[in-house]
Amino acid sequence: MDKAESKEMVLRGISGAPGICIGKAYLVDREGVDLIKRYAIVERDIPAEVNRFKNAVKKAKDELKAVVESLGEDFSSQVDILETHLVLFKDKLLYGKTIDSITQEKINAEWALKKVTRQVKNMFQRMEDDYLKSRVADISQVSEQIMRQLMGAQDIKISDIRMRVILVAHDLSPADTSQIQLEHIKGFVTDRGGRDSHTSIIAKSLNIPAVTGLGTATVNVQNDDILIVDGSTGQLIINPEEDTLFRYEERRARYEQYRALITRESHLPSVTLDGHAMKLMANIELVEEVVSVRDNVAHGIGLFRTEFIYIDQKRFPTEEELFDRYREAVELMTPQPVTIRTLDINGDKVLPYFKNIGEENPALGLRAVRFSLQRPEIFLTQIRAILRAAAFGNIRLLIPMITCVEEIIEVRKLLDRAIMDLTNEEMVFNKDIPLGIMIEVPSAAIMADELAKHVDFFSIGTNDLIQYSLAIDRNNRQVAHLYRPLNPAVLRLIKMVVDAAHRQNIIVTICGEMAGDPVNVPVLMGLGFTELSMNPGSIPVIKQVIRKLNYQNVCKTAKTVLSMDNTEEIYRFVQATYKDILE
Ligand code: PEP
Ligand code: MG
């Protein structure tokens, strides 16, 4: 479409992170974030282009060999997979055909590889044999590794974008999003994505507006189109008319004034009108966010999603690297607590160097503590680093995705082993740290009374508890409308966990995204939480809400909603009851 004729268009998606931004569109590749361009090459440059491809293959292969060598015997299944990859690098199909394509079609190596990968994948997908079919994932991964080398970067190149733009992508993984540089990216929109996906969570941490689940953003937007991203309402406006632009400029200014105002009041206490005090903690992904935690005056860190340290690397980090990061966070926050959650990878958080081959249902797969227990060496490295950092401040240890008592017992065994080893090695560390578990799977909520006997605290992860109890993929836009934290089943599960924790006399907190949404706060407080953990940016708003609430009233509200059976009615009831506060 000719730009001069382009008409204003509004697309509705899912609010990923609040705020409004206005700027030019920058489309990333429609099939993912690889920014691959096609260009023609002249005859005499063909040998150089082929060599560039061969060098990239060699480098990718060398890198993989180094990973294989560093893995050792405990990783025999992973080594097998990676060895298959090593063979695939020189496979006739991928290697040979890409060279043919460069030579015959006179195109750049990136484009040739992309094209050949698609052909080879299609070919394998059509095969009858299930084993051969499952090789598709291997081919993609090998191709990606070569592509990264070709493009001269270790990873996807969002970090290389040097213009003040709004990213438009089919999908962004949590790893892609964590590369966003604030001085260059104003906001982003994606076709895919559901509610409380990790991609949205990172957008909130970065404080940039985002809309996900738009379905056709990459089809309707062209590079350099003017966009308005309204992350608060989940709307994308493409090529706005002048008066729309004017209206949104005003709205943006008002939103920013409001943010500035409430942030200035962040130091005020989070105590209700009738004197009930709440602790507001922050969720972080990286140590760098501690600054924002302090700016927003949190009472500590309620959730440190440590997997992002792993995602940002080329291999599993060493104990020393982890120790340095944890120690830094702890020292910056001392004397306030830092809740370090052990590795929660897989699901939608895939490590570039450890792809979980062949999982049809990654959210139900080898995720979180399941991975840690299957790879004790990796887990031990992490808990040793945590125990050592605990000598420098106040740490709570949190284990993700526990589903049964046996897993806690296994974790304790490994914890004891780490303590024994550190003692024998005469290391400085602190073994007296509270051990807690995330309650984010229905089986854990059902068994809460029993689990509570084995741990010091619970942290309810509602992002996953909603996903697993209501059977709603948190990354799927098709079912995002069903993903509602005030669903009565979710509230009753939460109530069960809170009651079990109180009966067993252990602390219970909540760290899912629902804790950072004002409408949920009266209900959560009434259910008995005294500590809420959320994105640091939400703390000022939630503090302000708490200061206007009356504890006696929220207890009554919780009682009423627990007797209700209809999600929409619960929302309407809470909104009507707290109309003046929630406006
Ligand atoms: C949760 O599931 O609610 C949670 C806090 O963990 P994550 O969002 O990292 O899965
Ligand atoms: Mg979770």
Coordinates of C-alpha atoms and ligand atoms in Angstrom, one line a residue:
M1 CA 0.0 0.0 0.0
D2 CA 1.2 3.5 -0.8
K3 CA 2.1 5.2 2.4
A4 CA 0.4 8.4 1.4
E5 CA -2.9 6.6 1.1
S6 CA -2.5 4.5 4.2
K7 CA -5.6 4.7 6.5
E8 CA -5.8 4.6 10.3
M9 CA -6.3 1.0 11.5
V10 CA -6.9 -0.3 15.0
L11 CA -5.9 -3.8 16.1
R12 CA -6.9 -5.2 19.5
G13 CA -4.7 -7.5 21.4
I14 CA -3.7 -8.3 24.9
S15 CA -2.2 -5.7 27.3
G16 CA 1.4 -6.9 27.7
A17 CA 2.8 -4.0 29.7
P18 CA 1.1 -0.6 30.5
G19 CA 1.9 2.8 29.1
I20 CA 1.7 4.5 25.7
C21 CA 4.3 5.0 23.1
I22 CA 4.3 6.6 19.7
G23 CA 6.9 6.0 17.0
K24 CA 8.0 4.3 13.8
A25 CA 7.5 0.6 13.2
Y26 CA 10.5 -1.7 12.8
L27 CA 9.5 -5.1 11.6
V28 CA 11.5 -8.1 12.5
D29 CA 11.4 -11.1 10.3
R30 CA 7.9 -12.6 9.9
E31 CA 9.0 -16.0 10.9
G32 CA 10.8 -15.0 14.1
V33 CA 13.3 -12.5 15.2
D34 CA 16.1 -13.1 12.9
L35 CA 16.2 -10.0 10.7
I36 CA 17.4 -12.0 7.7
K37 CA 17.7 -10.0 4.5
R38 CA 18.0 -11.4 1.0
Y39 CA 20.5 -9.8 -1.3
A40 CA 22.0 -10.8 -4.7
I41 CA 25.8 -11.4 -5.1
V42 CA 27.8 -11.2 -8.3
E43 CA 29.5 -14.1 -9.9
R44 CA 33.0 -13.3 -8.7
D45 CA 31.9 -13.0 -5.1
I46 CA 30.4 -16.5 -5.0
P47 CA 33.6 -18.3 -3.7
A48 CA 33.9 -15.7 -0.9
E49 CA 30.2 -16.1 0.1
V50 CA 30.6 -19.9 0.1
N51 CA 33.7 -19.5 2.3
R52 CA 31.8 -17.3 4.6
F53 CA 29.2 -20.0 5.0
K54 CA 31.8 -22.7 5.5
N55 CA 33.5 -20.6 8.2
A56 CA 30.2 -20.0 10.0
V57 CA 29.6 -23.8 10.0
K58 CA 33.1 -24.4 11.4
K59 CA 32.7 -21.8 14.1
A60 CA 29.3 -23.1 15.1
K61 CA 30.7 -26.7 15.1
D62 CA 33.7 -25.7 17.3
E63 CA 31.4 -23.9 19.7
L64 CA 29.2 -27.0 20.0
K65 CA 32.2 -29.3 20.4
A66 CA 33.4 -27.1 23.3
V67 CA 30.0 -27.5 24.9
V68 CA 30.0 -31.2 24.5
E69 CA 33.4 -31.5 26.0
S70 CA 32.4 -29.4 29.0
L71 CA 29.4 -31.5 29.8
G72 CA 30.9 -34.7 31.1
E73 CA 29.4 -38.0 31.9
D74 CA 26.3 -36.8 33.8
F75 CA 24.9 -35.4 30.6
S76 CA 25.1 -38.4 28.4
S77 CA 21.6 -37.9 26.9
Q78 CA 22.4 -34.3 26.1
V79 CA 25.7 -35.3 24.6
D80 CA 24.0 -37.8 22.4
I81 CA 21.7 -35.1 21.0
L82 CA 24.5 -32.6 20.5
E83 CA 26.6 -35.2 18.7
T84 CA 23.7 -35.7 16.3
H85 CA 23.9 -32.0 15.7
L86 CA 27.6 -32.2 15.1
V87 CA 26.9 -34.7 12.3
L88 CA 24.1 -32.5 10.9
F89 CA 26.5 -29.6 10.4
K90 CA 28.1 -31.4 7.5
D91 CA 25.0 -33.1 6.4
K92 CA 24.6 -33.1 2.6
L93 CA 21.1 -31.8 2.8
L94 CA 21.7 -28.7 4.9
Y95 CA 25.3 -28.1 4.1
G96 CA 25.5 -29.2 0.5
K97 CA 22.2 -27.7 -0.6
T98 CA 23.0 -24.3 1.0
I99 CA 26.3 -24.1 -0.9
D100 CA 24.4 -25.1 -4.1
S101 CA 21.8 -22.4 -3.5
I102 CA 24.5 -19.7 -3.0
T103 CA 26.3 -20.8 -6.1
Q104 CA 23.4 -21.3 -8.4
E105 CA 21.0 -18.6 -7.3
K106 CA 23.7 -16.1 -6.5
I107 CA 22.2 -15.1 -3.2
N108 CA 23.7 -14.4 0.2
A109 CA 24.5 -17.3 2.6
E110 CA 21.9 -16.3 5.2
W111 CA 19.0 -16.3 2.7
A112 CA 20.2 -19.5 1.1
L113 CA 20.4 -21.2 4.5
K114 CA 17.0 -20.0 5.5
K115 CA 15.5 -21.3 2.3
V116 CA 17.2 -24.6 2.4
T117 CA 16.3 -25.1 6.1
R118 CA 12.6 -24.6 5.3
Q119 CA 12.8 -27.1 2.4
V120 CA 14.6 -29.7 4.5
K121 CA 12.2 -29.2 7.4
N122 CA 9.2 -29.7 5.1
M123 CA 10.7 -32.8 3.7
F124 CA 11.3 -34.3 7.1
Q125 CA 7.8 -33.3 8.3
R126 CA 6.2 -35.2 5.5
M127 CA 8.0 -38.5 6.5
E128 CA 6.0 -41.4 7.9
D129 CA 8.7 -42.4 10.3
D130 CA 8.2 -40.7 13.7
Y131 CA 11.9 -40.7 14.5
L132 CA 12.8 -39.0 11.2
K133 CA 10.0 -36.5 11.8
S134 CA 11.4 -35.6 15.1
R135 CA 14.7 -34.6 13.5
V136 CA 13.0 -31.4 12.4
A137 CA 13.9 -29.8 15.7
D138 CA 17.5 -30.8 15.3
I139 CA 17.7 -29.3 11.9
S140 CA 16.2 -26.0 13.1
Q141 CA 18.7 -25.8 15.9
V142 CA 21.7 -26.5 13.8
S143 CA 20.5 -24.0 11.2
E144 CA 20.0 -21.4 13.9
Q145 CA 23.5 -21.9 15.3
I146 CA 25.0 -21.5 11.8
M147 CA 22.8 -18.4 11.2
R148 CA 24.0 -16.7 14.4
Q149 CA 27.6 -17.2 13.3
L150 CA 26.8 -15.9 9.8
M151 CA 25.1 -12.8 11.2
G152 CA 28.2 -12.2 13.3
A153 CA 26.3 -12.3 16.6
Q154 CA 26.0 -14.8 19.3
D155 CA 22.3 -14.4 19.4
I156 CA 19.3 -12.8 17.8
K157 CA 20.1 -9.2 16.9
I158 CA 17.5 -7.1 18.7
S159 CA 20.3 -5.7 20.8
D160 CA 21.8 -4.3 17.5
I161 CA 18.9 -2.1 16.6
R162 CA 20.1 1.5 16.8
M163 CA 17.0 3.5 16.1
R164 CA 14.3 4.7 18.4
V165 CA 11.6 2.4 17.1
I166 CA 8.7 0.2 18.0
L167 CA 9.4 -3.5 17.4
V168 CA 6.7 -5.4 15.5
A169 CA 7.3 -9.2 15.6
H170 CA 5.4 -12.4 15.1
D171 CA 6.7 -13.6 18.4
L172 CA 9.4 -12.6 20.9
S173 CA 10.7 -15.1 23.3
P174 CA 11.7 -14.1 26.8
A175 CA 15.3 -14.4 25.7
D176 CA 14.7 -12.0 22.8
T177 CA 12.9 -9.5 25.0
S178 CA 15.6 -9.5 27.6
Q179 CA 18.0 -8.1 24.9
I180 CA 15.9 -5.0 24.3
Q181 CA 17.9 -1.9 24.9
L182 CA 15.8 0.8 26.4
E183 CA 17.5 3.7 24.7
H184 CA 16.5 2.2 21.3
I185 CA 13.2 0.4 21.7
K186 CA 10.2 2.4 22.7
G187 CA 7.8 -0.5 22.9
F188 CA 6.8 -3.7 21.1
V189 CA 3.9 -5.5 19.7
T190 CA 3.5 -9.2 18.7
D191 CA 1.1 -11.4 16.8
R192 CA 1.5 -14.2 19.4
G193 CA 1.4 -14.2 23.1
G194 CA -1.2 -14.7 25.9
R195 CA -1.7 -13.3 29.4
D196 CA 1.1 -13.2 31.9
S197 CA 3.5 -14.7 29.4
H198 CA 7.2 -14.2 30.4
T199 CA 7.6 -11.9 27.4
S200 CA 5.0 -9.5 28.9
I201 CA 6.6 -9.8 32.4
I202 CA 9.9 -8.6 31.0
A203 CA 8.3 -5.8 29.1
K204 CA 6.8 -4.6 32.5
S205 CA 10.3 -4.9 34.1
L206 CA 11.7 -2.8 31.3
N207 CA 8.9 -0.3 31.7
I208 CA 8.1 -0.2 28.1
P209 CA 4.5 -0.4 26.7
A210 CA 3.7 -3.7 25.0
V211 CA 0.7 -5.3 23.3
T212 CA 0.8 -9.1 22.5
G213 CA -1.6 -11.5 20.9
L214 CA -2.5 -9.1 18.0
G215 CA -2.8 -11.9 15.5
T216 CA -2.0 -9.9 12.3
A217 CA 0.3 -7.0 13.4
T218 CA 3.2 -8.2 11.1
V219 CA 0.8 -8.5 8.2
N220 CA -0.8 -5.1 8.6
V221 CA 2.2 -3.0 9.6
Q222 CA 4.9 -1.9 7.2
N223 CA 8.3 -0.7 8.2
D224 CA 8.3 3.0 9.1
D225 CA 4.5 3.1 9.6
I226 CA 3.6 5.4 12.5
L227 CA 2.3 3.4 15.4
I228 CA 0.6 4.1 18.7
V229 CA 1.0 1.3 21.2
D230 CA -1.5 1.5 24.1
G231 CA -0.2 -1.1 26.4
S232 CA -2.8 -0.3 29.0
T233 CA -5.8 -1.2 26.9
G234 CA -4.0 -3.6 24.6
Q235 CA -4.5 -1.6 21.4
L236 CA -2.3 -0.9 18.4
I237 CA -3.2 2.0 16.1
I238 CA -1.5 1.9 12.7
N239 CA -1.0 5.2 10.8
P240 CA -3.2 7.3 13.1
E241 CA -5.1 10.3 11.8
E242 CA -3.9 13.6 13.1
D243 CA -6.6 14.0 15.8
T244 CA -6.0 10.4 17.0
L245 CA -2.3 11.3 17.3
F246 CA -3.1 14.4 19.2
R247 CA -5.5 12.6 21.6
Y248 CA -2.8 9.9 22.3
E249 CA -0.1 12.5 22.8
E250 CA -2.2 14.0 25.5
R251 CA -3.0 10.6 27.0
R252 CA 0.6 9.7 27.1
A253 CA 1.6 12.9 28.8
R254 CA -1.2 12.4 31.4
Y255 CA -0.1 8.8 32.0
E256 CA 3.5 9.9 32.5
Q257 CA 2.5 12.6 34.9
Y258 CA 0.4 10.1 36.9
R259 CA 3.4 7.6 37.0
A260 CA 5.7 10.4 38.2
L261 CA 3.2 11.4 40.9
I262 CA 2.7 8.0 42.4
T263 CA 6.4 7.1 42.2
R264 CA 7.1 10.3 44.2
E265 CA 4.7 8.8 46.9
S266 CA 6.4 5.4 46.9
H267 CA 8.2 6.1 50.1
L268 CA 4.8 6.3 52.0
P269 CA 3.9 3.2 54.0
S270 CA 1.6 0.4 52.6
V271 CA -0.8 0.5 55.5
T272 CA -4.6 0.5 55.3
L273 CA -6.8 3.2 56.7
D274 CA -7.4 1.0 59.8
G275 CA -3.7 0.3 60.3
H276 CA -3.2 -3.1 58.7
A277 CA 0.4 -3.2 57.3
M278 CA 1.3 -5.0 54.0
K279 CA 4.7 -6.0 52.8
L280 CA 5.3 -5.2 49.2
M281 CA 8.1 -7.1 47.5
A282 CA 9.5 -7.0 44.0
N283 CA 9.9 -9.7 41.3
I284 CA 13.1 -9.3 39.3
E285 CA 14.8 -11.1 36.5
L286 CA 18.3 -9.5 36.6
V287 CA 20.5 -8.0 39.3
E288 CA 20.3 -4.7 37.3
E289 CA 16.7 -4.3 38.3
V290 CA 17.6 -3.9 42.0
V291 CA 17.9 -0.2 41.3
S292 CA 14.3 0.0 40.3
V293 CA 13.3 -2.1 43.3
R294 CA 15.0 0.5 45.6
D295 CA 13.5 3.4 43.6
N296 CA 10.0 2.0 44.1
V297 CA 10.7 1.4 47.8
A298 CA 10.0 -2.3 48.1
H299 CA 10.4 -4.3 51.3
G300 CA 12.6 -6.8 49.6
I301 CA 12.8 -9.2 46.6
G302 CA 10.0 -11.7 46.7
L303 CA 11.1 -13.5 43.5
F304 CA 14.4 -13.5 41.7
R305 CA 13.8 -15.4 38.5
T306 CA 17.4 -16.6 38.2
E307 CA 16.9 -18.3 34.8
F308 CA 17.5 -15.0 33.1
I309 CA 21.2 -15.2 34.1
Y310 CA 21.4 -18.5 32.3
I311 CA 19.5 -17.3 29.3
D312 CA 21.9 -14.5 28.7
Q313 CA 24.9 -16.8 28.5
K314 CA 26.4 -19.2 25.9
R315 CA 26.8 -22.1 28.4
F316 CA 25.7 -22.9 31.9
P317 CA 27.2 -20.3 34.2
T318 CA 29.9 -21.4 36.7
E319 CA 29.4 -21.3 40.5
E320 CA 31.7 -18.2 40.7
E321 CA 29.6 -16.3 38.1
L322 CA 26.4 -17.1 39.9
F323 CA 27.8 -16.4 43.3
D324 CA 29.0 -12.9 42.1
R325 CA 25.5 -12.1 40.8
Y326 CA 23.7 -13.3 43.9
R327 CA 26.1 -11.7 46.2
E328 CA 25.6 -8.4 44.4
A329 CA 21.8 -8.5 44.6
V330 CA 22.0 -9.5 48.3
E331 CA 24.5 -6.8 49.2
L332 CA 22.4 -4.1 47.4
M333 CA 19.3 -5.2 49.2
T334 CA 20.6 -5.9 52.7
P335 CA 19.1 -6.1 55.3
Q336 CA 16.0 -6.8 53.3
P337 CA 15.3 -10.3 52.1
V338 CA 16.1 -11.6 48.6
T339 CA 14.1 -14.7 47.6
I340 CA 16.2 -16.6 45.1
R341 CA 14.3 -19.0 43.0
T342 CA 16.3 -21.9 41.6
L343 CA 16.4 -22.4 37.8
D344 CA 12.9 -22.4 36.2
I345 CA 13.9 -23.2 32.6
N346 CA 12.1 -24.9 29.8
G347 CA 8.4 -24.4 29.3
D348 CA 8.7 -21.1 27.4
K349 CA 12.1 -20.2 28.8
V350 CA 14.5 -22.2 26.7
L351 CA 18.3 -21.8 27.1
P352 CA 20.0 -21.2 23.7
Y353 CA 22.5 -23.9 24.6
F354 CA 20.1 -26.4 26.0
K355 CA 17.1 -26.9 23.8
N356 CA 14.6 -29.3 25.0
I357 CA 14.4 -31.6 22.0
G358 CA 11.1 -33.2 21.2
E359 CA 8.8 -32.0 23.9
E360 CA 5.4 -31.8 22.5
N361 CA 4.1 -30.0 25.6
P362 CA 6.9 -28.0 27.1
A363 CA 4.7 -26.5 29.8
L364 CA 4.1 -30.0 31.1
G365 CA 7.6 -31.2 30.4
L366 CA 11.0 -31.2 31.9
R367 CA 10.6 -27.7 33.5
A368 CA 11.9 -26.1 36.7
V369 CA 12.6 -28.4 39.6
R370 CA 12.1 -31.4 37.3
F371 CA 15.0 -30.3 35.3
S372 CA 17.1 -29.5 38.4
L373 CA 16.5 -33.0 39.8
Q374 CA 17.4 -34.6 36.6
R375 CA 20.6 -32.6 36.3
P376 CA 21.8 -32.5 39.9
E377 CA 25.2 -31.1 38.9
I378 CA 23.6 -28.0 37.5
F379 CA 21.3 -27.7 40.6
L380 CA 24.2 -28.2 43.0
T381 CA 26.3 -25.5 41.3
Q382 CA 23.4 -23.1 41.8
I383 CA 22.6 -24.0 45.4
R384 CA 26.2 -23.8 46.4
A385 CA 26.4 -20.3 44.9
I386 CA 23.2 -19.4 46.8
L387 CA 24.5 -20.7 50.1
R388 CA 27.7 -18.8 49.7
A389 CA 25.9 -15.6 48.8
A390 CA 23.8 -16.1 51.9
A391 CA 26.8 -15.3 54.0
F392 CA 26.5 -11.7 52.8
G393 CA 22.8 -10.9 53.5
N394 CA 19.3 -12.2 53.9
I395 CA 18.4 -14.9 51.4
R396 CA 15.3 -17.1 51.1
L397 CA 15.6 -20.2 48.8
L398 CA 12.6 -20.9 46.6
I399 CA 12.0 -24.0 44.5
P400 CA 9.7 -23.7 41.5
M401 CA 7.0 -26.0 40.3
I402 CA 6.9 -28.5 43.1
T403 CA 4.2 -31.0 42.6
C404 CA 4.7 -33.5 45.5
V405 CA 6.4 -34.2 48.8
E406 CA 9.0 -36.5 47.2
E407 CA 10.4 -33.6 45.2
I408 CA 11.0 -31.6 48.3
I409 CA 12.7 -34.6 49.9
E410 CA 15.0 -34.9 46.9
V411 CA 15.8 -31.1 47.0
R412 CA 16.6 -31.3 50.7
K413 CA 19.0 -34.2 50.0
L414 CA 20.9 -32.2 47.4
L415 CA 20.8 -29.1 49.7
D416 CA 22.4 -31.3 52.5
R417 CA 25.0 -32.5 50.1
A418 CA 25.9 -29.0 49.1
I419 CA 26.2 -28.0 52.7
M420 CA 28.4 -31.0 53.5
D421 CA 30.7 -30.3 50.5
L422 CA 31.0 -26.6 51.3
T423 CA 31.8 -27.5 54.9
N424 CA 34.5 -30.0 53.9
E425 CA 35.9 -27.4 51.5
E426 CA 36.0 -24.8 54.3
M427 CA 34.1 -22.3 52.3
V428 CA 32.4 -19.3 53.7
F429 CA 28.6 -19.8 53.5
N430 CA 25.4 -19.7 55.5
K431 CA 23.3 -22.8 55.8
D432 CA 20.5 -21.3 57.8
I433 CA 18.3 -20.0 55.0
P434 CA 14.6 -20.5 54.8
L435 CA 13.5 -23.1 52.2
G436 CA 10.3 -22.3 50.4
I437 CA 8.4 -23.7 47.4
M438 CA 6.3 -22.2 44.7
I439 CA 2.7 -23.3 44.8
E440 CA 1.9 -23.1 41.1
V441 CA 0.5 -26.6 40.2
P442 CA -2.9 -27.8 41.4
S443 CA -1.5 -30.9 43.0
A444 CA 0.7 -28.7 45.3
A445 CA -2.3 -26.6 46.3
I446 CA -4.3 -29.8 47.1
M447 CA -1.4 -31.2 49.1
A448 CA -0.5 -27.9 50.7
D449 CA -1.0 -29.2 54.3
E450 CA 1.5 -32.0 53.7
L451 CA 4.0 -29.9 51.8
A452 CA 3.9 -27.2 54.5
K453 CA 5.4 -29.7 57.0
H454 CA 8.6 -29.9 54.9
V455 CA 9.3 -26.2 54.2
D456 CA 9.5 -22.8 55.8
F457 CA 7.3 -20.8 53.4
F458 CA 5.0 -20.9 50.4
S459 CA 5.0 -18.5 47.5
I460 CA 1.9 -18.9 45.3
G461 CA 2.8 -18.5 41.6
T462 CA -0.6 -17.6 40.2
N463 CA 0.7 -17.2 36.6
D464 CA 1.2 -20.9 36.4
L465 CA -1.5 -21.9 38.9
I466 CA -4.0 -20.3 36.6
Q467 CA -2.4 -21.9 33.6
Y468 CA -2.4 -25.4 35.1
S469 CA -5.7 -25.3 37.0
L470 CA -7.8 -23.7 34.3
A471 CA -5.9 -25.5 31.5
I472 CA -5.1 -22.2 29.7
D473 CA -1.7 -21.8 28.0
R474 CA -0.4 -18.5 29.2
N475 CA 1.2 -17.9 25.9
N476 CA -1.8 -18.6 23.7
R477 CA -3.8 -15.6 22.6
Q478 CA -6.8 -17.8 21.5
V479 CA -7.6 -18.6 25.1
A480 CA -6.3 -15.4 26.7
H481 CA -9.9 -14.1 27.4
L482 CA -10.4 -17.1 29.7
Y483 CA -7.3 -16.4 31.7
R484 CA -8.8 -14.5 34.6
P485 CA -7.2 -14.4 38.0
L486 CA -10.5 -13.8 39.9
N487 CA -11.9 -17.1 38.5
P488 CA -13.7 -18.7 41.5
A489 CA -11.8 -22.0 41.1
V490 CA -8.5 -20.1 41.3
L491 CA -9.6 -18.1 44.4
R492 CA -10.7 -21.3 46.2
L493 CA -7.4 -22.9 45.4
I494 CA -5.5 -19.9 46.8
K495 CA -7.7 -19.9 49.9
M496 CA -6.9 -23.6 50.5
V497 CA -3.2 -22.8 50.3
V498 CA -3.4 -19.8 52.6
D499 CA -5.4 -21.8 55.2
A500 CA -3.0 -24.7 55.0
A501 CA 0.0 -22.4 55.5
H502 CA -1.7 -20.8 58.5
R503 CA -2.6 -24.1 60.0
Q504 CA 1.0 -25.3 59.7
N505 CA 2.3 -22.0 60.9
I506 CA 4.4 -21.1 57.9
I507 CA 4.6 -17.9 55.8
V508 CA 2.6 -17.6 52.6
T509 CA 3.2 -15.0 50.0
I510 CA 2.1 -14.5 46.4
C511 CA 4.3 -13.6 43.5
G512 CA 2.2 -14.1 40.4
E513 CA 1.3 -11.1 38.2
M514 CA -2.2 -10.9 39.8
A515 CA -0.6 -9.4 42.9
G516 CA 0.4 -6.3 40.9
D517 CA -3.1 -5.6 39.5
P518 CA -5.1 -3.2 41.7
V519 CA -8.5 -4.9 41.2
N520 CA -7.1 -8.1 42.8
V521 CA -5.6 -6.5 45.8
P522 CA -8.7 -6.2 48.1
V523 CA -9.4 -9.8 47.5
L524 CA -5.9 -11.0 48.1
M525 CA -5.6 -9.0 51.3
G526 CA -9.0 -10.4 52.4
L527 CA -7.8 -13.9 51.7
G528 CA -5.1 -13.4 54.3
F529 CA -1.9 -12.4 52.5
T530 CA 0.3 -10.0 54.4
E531 CA 3.0 -10.0 51.7
L532 CA 2.6 -9.5 48.0
S533 CA 5.4 -9.7 45.4
M534 CA 5.1 -8.0 42.0
N535 CA 6.8 -6.3 39.2
P536 CA 8.8 -3.3 40.7
G537 CA 6.9 -0.8 38.5
S538 CA 3.5 -1.9 40.0
I539 CA 4.6 -1.2 43.6
P540 CA 3.7 2.5 43.7
V541 CA 0.2 1.9 42.4
I542 CA -0.5 -1.0 44.7
K543 CA 0.8 1.0 47.7
Q544 CA -1.5 3.8 46.8
V545 CA -4.5 1.4 46.6
I546 CA -3.6 -0.2 50.0
R547 CA -3.5 3.2 51.7
K548 CA -7.1 3.8 50.6
L549 CA -8.5 0.4 51.7
N550 CA -10.0 -0.6 55.0
Y551 CA -8.9 -4.0 56.2
Q552 CA -12.3 -4.9 57.8
N553 CA -13.9 -4.3 54.5
V554 CA -11.5 -6.4 52.4
C555 CA -12.1 -9.3 54.7
K556 CA -15.8 -9.1 54.0
T557 CA -15.1 -8.8 50.3
A558 CA -13.0 -12.0 50.3
K559 CA -15.7 -13.8 52.1
T560 CA -18.4 -12.7 49.6
V561 CA -16.3 -13.6 46.5
L562 CA -15.6 -17.0 47.9
S563 CA -19.3 -17.7 48.0
M564 CA -19.7 -16.7 44.3
D565 CA -19.5 -19.0 41.3
N566 CA -19.2 -16.7 38.3
T567 CA -16.0 -14.9 37.3
E568 CA -17.6 -12.0 35.6
E569 CA -19.8 -11.3 38.6
I570 CA -16.8 -11.4 40.9
Y571 CA -15.1 -8.8 38.8
R572 CA -18.2 -6.6 38.6
F573 CA -18.7 -7.0 42.4
V574 CA -15.1 -6.0 43.3
Q575 CA -15.0 -3.2 40.8
A576 CA -18.3 -1.8 42.1
T577 CA -17.3 -2.2 45.7
Y578 CA -14.0 -0.3 45.3
K579 CA -15.1 2.0 42.5
D580 CA -13.6 5.1 44.0
I581 CA -10.2 3.5 44.8
L582 CA -9.7 1.6 41.5
E583 CA -10.5 4.5 39.2
Ligands
PEP1 C1 4.1 -17.8 38.5 O1 4.0 -18.8 37.9 O2 3.2 -17.2 39.0 C2 5.5 -17.2 38.7 C3 5.6 -16.1 39.5 O3 6.5 -17.7 38.1 P1 6.8 -17.5 36.5 O4 5.9 -16.3 36.0 O5 8.3 -17.2 36.4 O6 6.4 -18.8 35.9
MG2 MG 5.7 -20.0 37.4

